[in-house]
C-alpha positions as a printed NumPy array, in Angstrom:
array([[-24.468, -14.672,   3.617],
       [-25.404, -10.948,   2.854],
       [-25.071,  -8.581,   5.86 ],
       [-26.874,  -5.198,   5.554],
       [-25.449,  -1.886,   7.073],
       [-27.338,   1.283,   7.106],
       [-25.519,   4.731,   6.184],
       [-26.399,   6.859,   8.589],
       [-25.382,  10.431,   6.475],
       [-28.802,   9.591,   4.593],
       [-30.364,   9.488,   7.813],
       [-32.968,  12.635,   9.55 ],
       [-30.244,  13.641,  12.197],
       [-32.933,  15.265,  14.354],
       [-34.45 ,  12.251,  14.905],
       [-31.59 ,   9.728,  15.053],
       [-32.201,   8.06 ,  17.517],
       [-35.948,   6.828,  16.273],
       [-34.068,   6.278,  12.905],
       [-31.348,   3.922,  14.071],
       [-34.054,   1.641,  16.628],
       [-36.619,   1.403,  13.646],
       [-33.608,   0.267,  11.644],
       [-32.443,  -2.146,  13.808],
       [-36.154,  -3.442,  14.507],
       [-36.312,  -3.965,  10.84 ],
       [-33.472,  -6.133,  11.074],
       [-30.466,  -3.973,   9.828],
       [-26.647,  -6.13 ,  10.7  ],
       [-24.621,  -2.709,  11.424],
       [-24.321,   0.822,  11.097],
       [-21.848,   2.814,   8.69 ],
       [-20.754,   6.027,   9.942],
       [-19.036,   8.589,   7.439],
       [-16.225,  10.662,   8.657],
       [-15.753,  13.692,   6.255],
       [-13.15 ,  16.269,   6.786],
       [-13.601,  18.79 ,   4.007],
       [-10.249,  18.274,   2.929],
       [-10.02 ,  14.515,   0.993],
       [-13.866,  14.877,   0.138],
       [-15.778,  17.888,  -0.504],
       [-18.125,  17.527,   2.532],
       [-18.193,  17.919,   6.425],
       [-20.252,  15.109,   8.671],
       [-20.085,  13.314,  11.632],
       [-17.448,  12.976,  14.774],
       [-16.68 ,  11.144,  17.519],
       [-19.097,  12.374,  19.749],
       [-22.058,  11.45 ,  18.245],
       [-19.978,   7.73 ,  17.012],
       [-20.165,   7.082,  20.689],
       [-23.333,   8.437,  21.355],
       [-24.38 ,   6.118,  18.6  ],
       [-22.397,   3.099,  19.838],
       [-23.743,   3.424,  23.623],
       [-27.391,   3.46 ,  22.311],
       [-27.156,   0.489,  20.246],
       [-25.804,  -3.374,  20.526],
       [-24.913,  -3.553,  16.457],
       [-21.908,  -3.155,  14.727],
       [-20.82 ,   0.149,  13.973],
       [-18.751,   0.721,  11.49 ],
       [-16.616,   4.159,  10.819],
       [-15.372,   5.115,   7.077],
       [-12.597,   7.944,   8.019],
       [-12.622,  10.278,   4.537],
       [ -9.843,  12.538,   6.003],
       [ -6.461,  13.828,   4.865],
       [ -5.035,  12.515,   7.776],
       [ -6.05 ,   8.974,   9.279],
       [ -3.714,   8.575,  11.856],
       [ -4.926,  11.487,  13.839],
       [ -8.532,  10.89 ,  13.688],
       [ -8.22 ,   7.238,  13.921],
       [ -7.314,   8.318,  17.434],
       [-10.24 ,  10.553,  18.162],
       [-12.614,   7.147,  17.879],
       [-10.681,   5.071,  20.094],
       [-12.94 ,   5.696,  23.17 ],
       [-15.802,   4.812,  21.19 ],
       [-15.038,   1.192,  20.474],
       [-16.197,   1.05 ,  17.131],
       [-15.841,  -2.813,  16.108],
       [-14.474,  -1.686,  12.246],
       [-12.543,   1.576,  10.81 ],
       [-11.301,   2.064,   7.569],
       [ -9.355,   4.819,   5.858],
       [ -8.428,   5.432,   2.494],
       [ -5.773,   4.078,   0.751],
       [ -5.166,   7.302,  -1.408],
       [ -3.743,   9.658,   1.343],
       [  0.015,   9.026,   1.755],
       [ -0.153,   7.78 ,   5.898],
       [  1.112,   5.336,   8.206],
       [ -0.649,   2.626,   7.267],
       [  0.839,   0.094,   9.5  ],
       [  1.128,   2.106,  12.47 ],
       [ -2.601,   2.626,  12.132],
       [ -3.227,  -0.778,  11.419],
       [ -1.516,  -2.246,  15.029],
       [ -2.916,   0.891,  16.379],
       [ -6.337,  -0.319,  15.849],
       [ -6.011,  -3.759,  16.584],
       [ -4.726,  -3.127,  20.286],
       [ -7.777,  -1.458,  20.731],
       [ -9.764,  -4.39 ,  19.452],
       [-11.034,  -2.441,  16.301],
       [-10.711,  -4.6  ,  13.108],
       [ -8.662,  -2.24 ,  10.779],
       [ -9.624,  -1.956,   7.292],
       [ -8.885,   0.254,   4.277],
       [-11.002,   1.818,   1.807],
       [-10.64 ,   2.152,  -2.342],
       [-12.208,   4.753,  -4.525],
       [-13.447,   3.865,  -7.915],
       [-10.515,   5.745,  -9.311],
       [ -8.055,   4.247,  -8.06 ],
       [ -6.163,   1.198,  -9.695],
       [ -6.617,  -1.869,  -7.727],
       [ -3.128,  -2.656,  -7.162],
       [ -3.143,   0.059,  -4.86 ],
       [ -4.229,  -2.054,  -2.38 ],
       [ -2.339,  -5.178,  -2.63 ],
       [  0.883,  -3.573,  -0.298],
       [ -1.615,  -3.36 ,   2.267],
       [ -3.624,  -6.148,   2.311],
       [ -1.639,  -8.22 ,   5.253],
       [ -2.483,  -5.544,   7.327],
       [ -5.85 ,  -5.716,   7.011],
       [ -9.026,  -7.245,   8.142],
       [-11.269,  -5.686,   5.223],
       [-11.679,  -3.673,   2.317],
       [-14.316,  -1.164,   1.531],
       [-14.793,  -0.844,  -2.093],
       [-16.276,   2.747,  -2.693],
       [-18.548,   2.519,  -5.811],
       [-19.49 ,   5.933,  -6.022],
       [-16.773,   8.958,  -5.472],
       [-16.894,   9.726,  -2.128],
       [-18.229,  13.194,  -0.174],
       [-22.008,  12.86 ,  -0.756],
       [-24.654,  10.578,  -0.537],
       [-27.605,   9.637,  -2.92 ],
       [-25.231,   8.841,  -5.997],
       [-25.202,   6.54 ,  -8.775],
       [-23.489,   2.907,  -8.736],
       [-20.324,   2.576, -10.797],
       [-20.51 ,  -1.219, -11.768],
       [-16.94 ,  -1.295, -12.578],
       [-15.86 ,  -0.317,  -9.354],
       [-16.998,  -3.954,  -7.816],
       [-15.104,  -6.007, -10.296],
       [-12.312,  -5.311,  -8.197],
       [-12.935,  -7.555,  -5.305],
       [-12.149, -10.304,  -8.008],
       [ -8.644,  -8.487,  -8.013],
       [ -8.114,  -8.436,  -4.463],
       [ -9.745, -11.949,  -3.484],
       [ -7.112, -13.512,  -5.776],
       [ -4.221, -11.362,  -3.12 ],
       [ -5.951, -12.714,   0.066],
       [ -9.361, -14.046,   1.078],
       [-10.711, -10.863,   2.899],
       [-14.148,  -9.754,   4.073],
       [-15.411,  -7.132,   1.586],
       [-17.666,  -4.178,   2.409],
       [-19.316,  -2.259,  -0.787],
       [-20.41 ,   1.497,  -0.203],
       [-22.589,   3.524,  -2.748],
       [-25.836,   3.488,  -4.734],
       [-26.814,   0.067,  -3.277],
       [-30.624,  -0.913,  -3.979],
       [-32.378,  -3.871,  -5.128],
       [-30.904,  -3.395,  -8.069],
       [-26.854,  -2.943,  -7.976],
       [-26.715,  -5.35 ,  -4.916],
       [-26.871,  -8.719,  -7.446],
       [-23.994,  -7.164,  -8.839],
       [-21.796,  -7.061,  -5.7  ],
       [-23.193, -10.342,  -4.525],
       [-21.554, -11.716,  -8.455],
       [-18.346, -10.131,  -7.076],
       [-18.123, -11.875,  -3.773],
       [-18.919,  -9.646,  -1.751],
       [-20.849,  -9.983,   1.588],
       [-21.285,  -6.456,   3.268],
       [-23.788,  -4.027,   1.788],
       [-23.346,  -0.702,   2.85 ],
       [-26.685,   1.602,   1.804],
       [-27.992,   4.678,   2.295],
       [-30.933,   6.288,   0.711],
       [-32.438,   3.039,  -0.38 ],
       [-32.554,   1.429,   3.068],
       [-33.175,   4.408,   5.245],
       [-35.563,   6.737,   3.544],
       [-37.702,   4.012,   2.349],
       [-41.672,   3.393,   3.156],
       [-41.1  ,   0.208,   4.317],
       [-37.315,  -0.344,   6.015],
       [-38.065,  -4.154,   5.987],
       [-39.241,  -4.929,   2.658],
       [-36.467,  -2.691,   1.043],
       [-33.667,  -5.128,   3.971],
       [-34.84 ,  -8.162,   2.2  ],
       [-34.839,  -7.116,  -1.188],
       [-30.846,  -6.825,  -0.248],
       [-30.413,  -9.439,   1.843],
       [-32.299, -12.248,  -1.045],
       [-30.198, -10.323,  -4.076]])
């Protein structure tokens, strides 16, 4: 089954919280929250103030991408918001374990993300440690960019390591979603397509029937 999260960085921040309740209303399965430092992507967003904010004003999912140069530490800062998923990227040198049993004790599923760069073999040294990947099909740091359809062949690559839950991130629409659903995978992350459209729940079940 296809689950739908919405990326809030394409949202209107100054009026969140309308956004995220017309959203959910529309029927939207969780939230994706990008964490840029300015340092492993060209781009500043969100902390973990408004994550828990976020998290205290709605029931769904939320689910925090960390794009930073150094996991660990800001894994830490969104602890006390309970997020129930948090990836980082397997392209900074880090602790990846540590992180991983880090997160778990804290009931957060841990998961790691891949840029479309990056060979998929990357990955595999990881994968026990894991309770998802996040395959990034644009290059991270901004939103509103094209799909790169080669970047979702490689859940066929990592399916073949371990049966995992896949997330996708990056120029989803009615379009480029068949093509992850081909791939196997299950968790649509989009942006600009879900949020600024004219009608939230049309544009949902375009996705969600792919």
């Amino acid at each position: 089954m296809i689950r739908v999260g919405a990326s809030l960085i394409s949202s209107d921040l100054l009026d969140l919280g309308n956004v995220i309740k017309n959203l959910e209303t529309s029927g939207v399965d969780f939230f994706h929250f990008d964490v840029m430092d300015g340092h492993f992507v060209p781009n500043l967003t969100f902390g973990p103030d408004l994550a828990c904010q976020i998290k205290n004003f709605t029931d769904l999912p939320l689910d925090v991408h960390l794009m930073t140069d150094r996991p660990e530490e800001t894994a830490q800062w969104f602890l006390r918001c309970h997020p129930d998923y948090i990836s980082w990227h397997v392209e900074i040198e880090a602790a990846h374990e540590r992180i991983s049993s880090m997160l778990r004790k804290n009931s957060i599923r841990p998961g790691m993300a891949i840029n479309p760069g990056t060979p998929v073999d990357k990955i595999f040294p990881f994968l026990h440690l894991l309770d998802f990947v996040l395959i990034m099909s644009v290059n991270p740091g901004f939103g509103g960019q094209k799909f790169i359809d080669k970047a979702a062949e490689k859940a066929l690559e990592i399916t073949k390591k371990k049966r995992i839950e896949l997330f996708i991130d990056g120029g989803i629409n009615d379009k480029t979603a068949p093509i992850a659903k081909k791939f196997g995978i299950e968790n649509l992350v989009s942006g600009s397509y879900l949020v600024k459209s004219a009608d939230i729940s049309q544009s949902l079940e375009k996705l969600k029937s792919c």
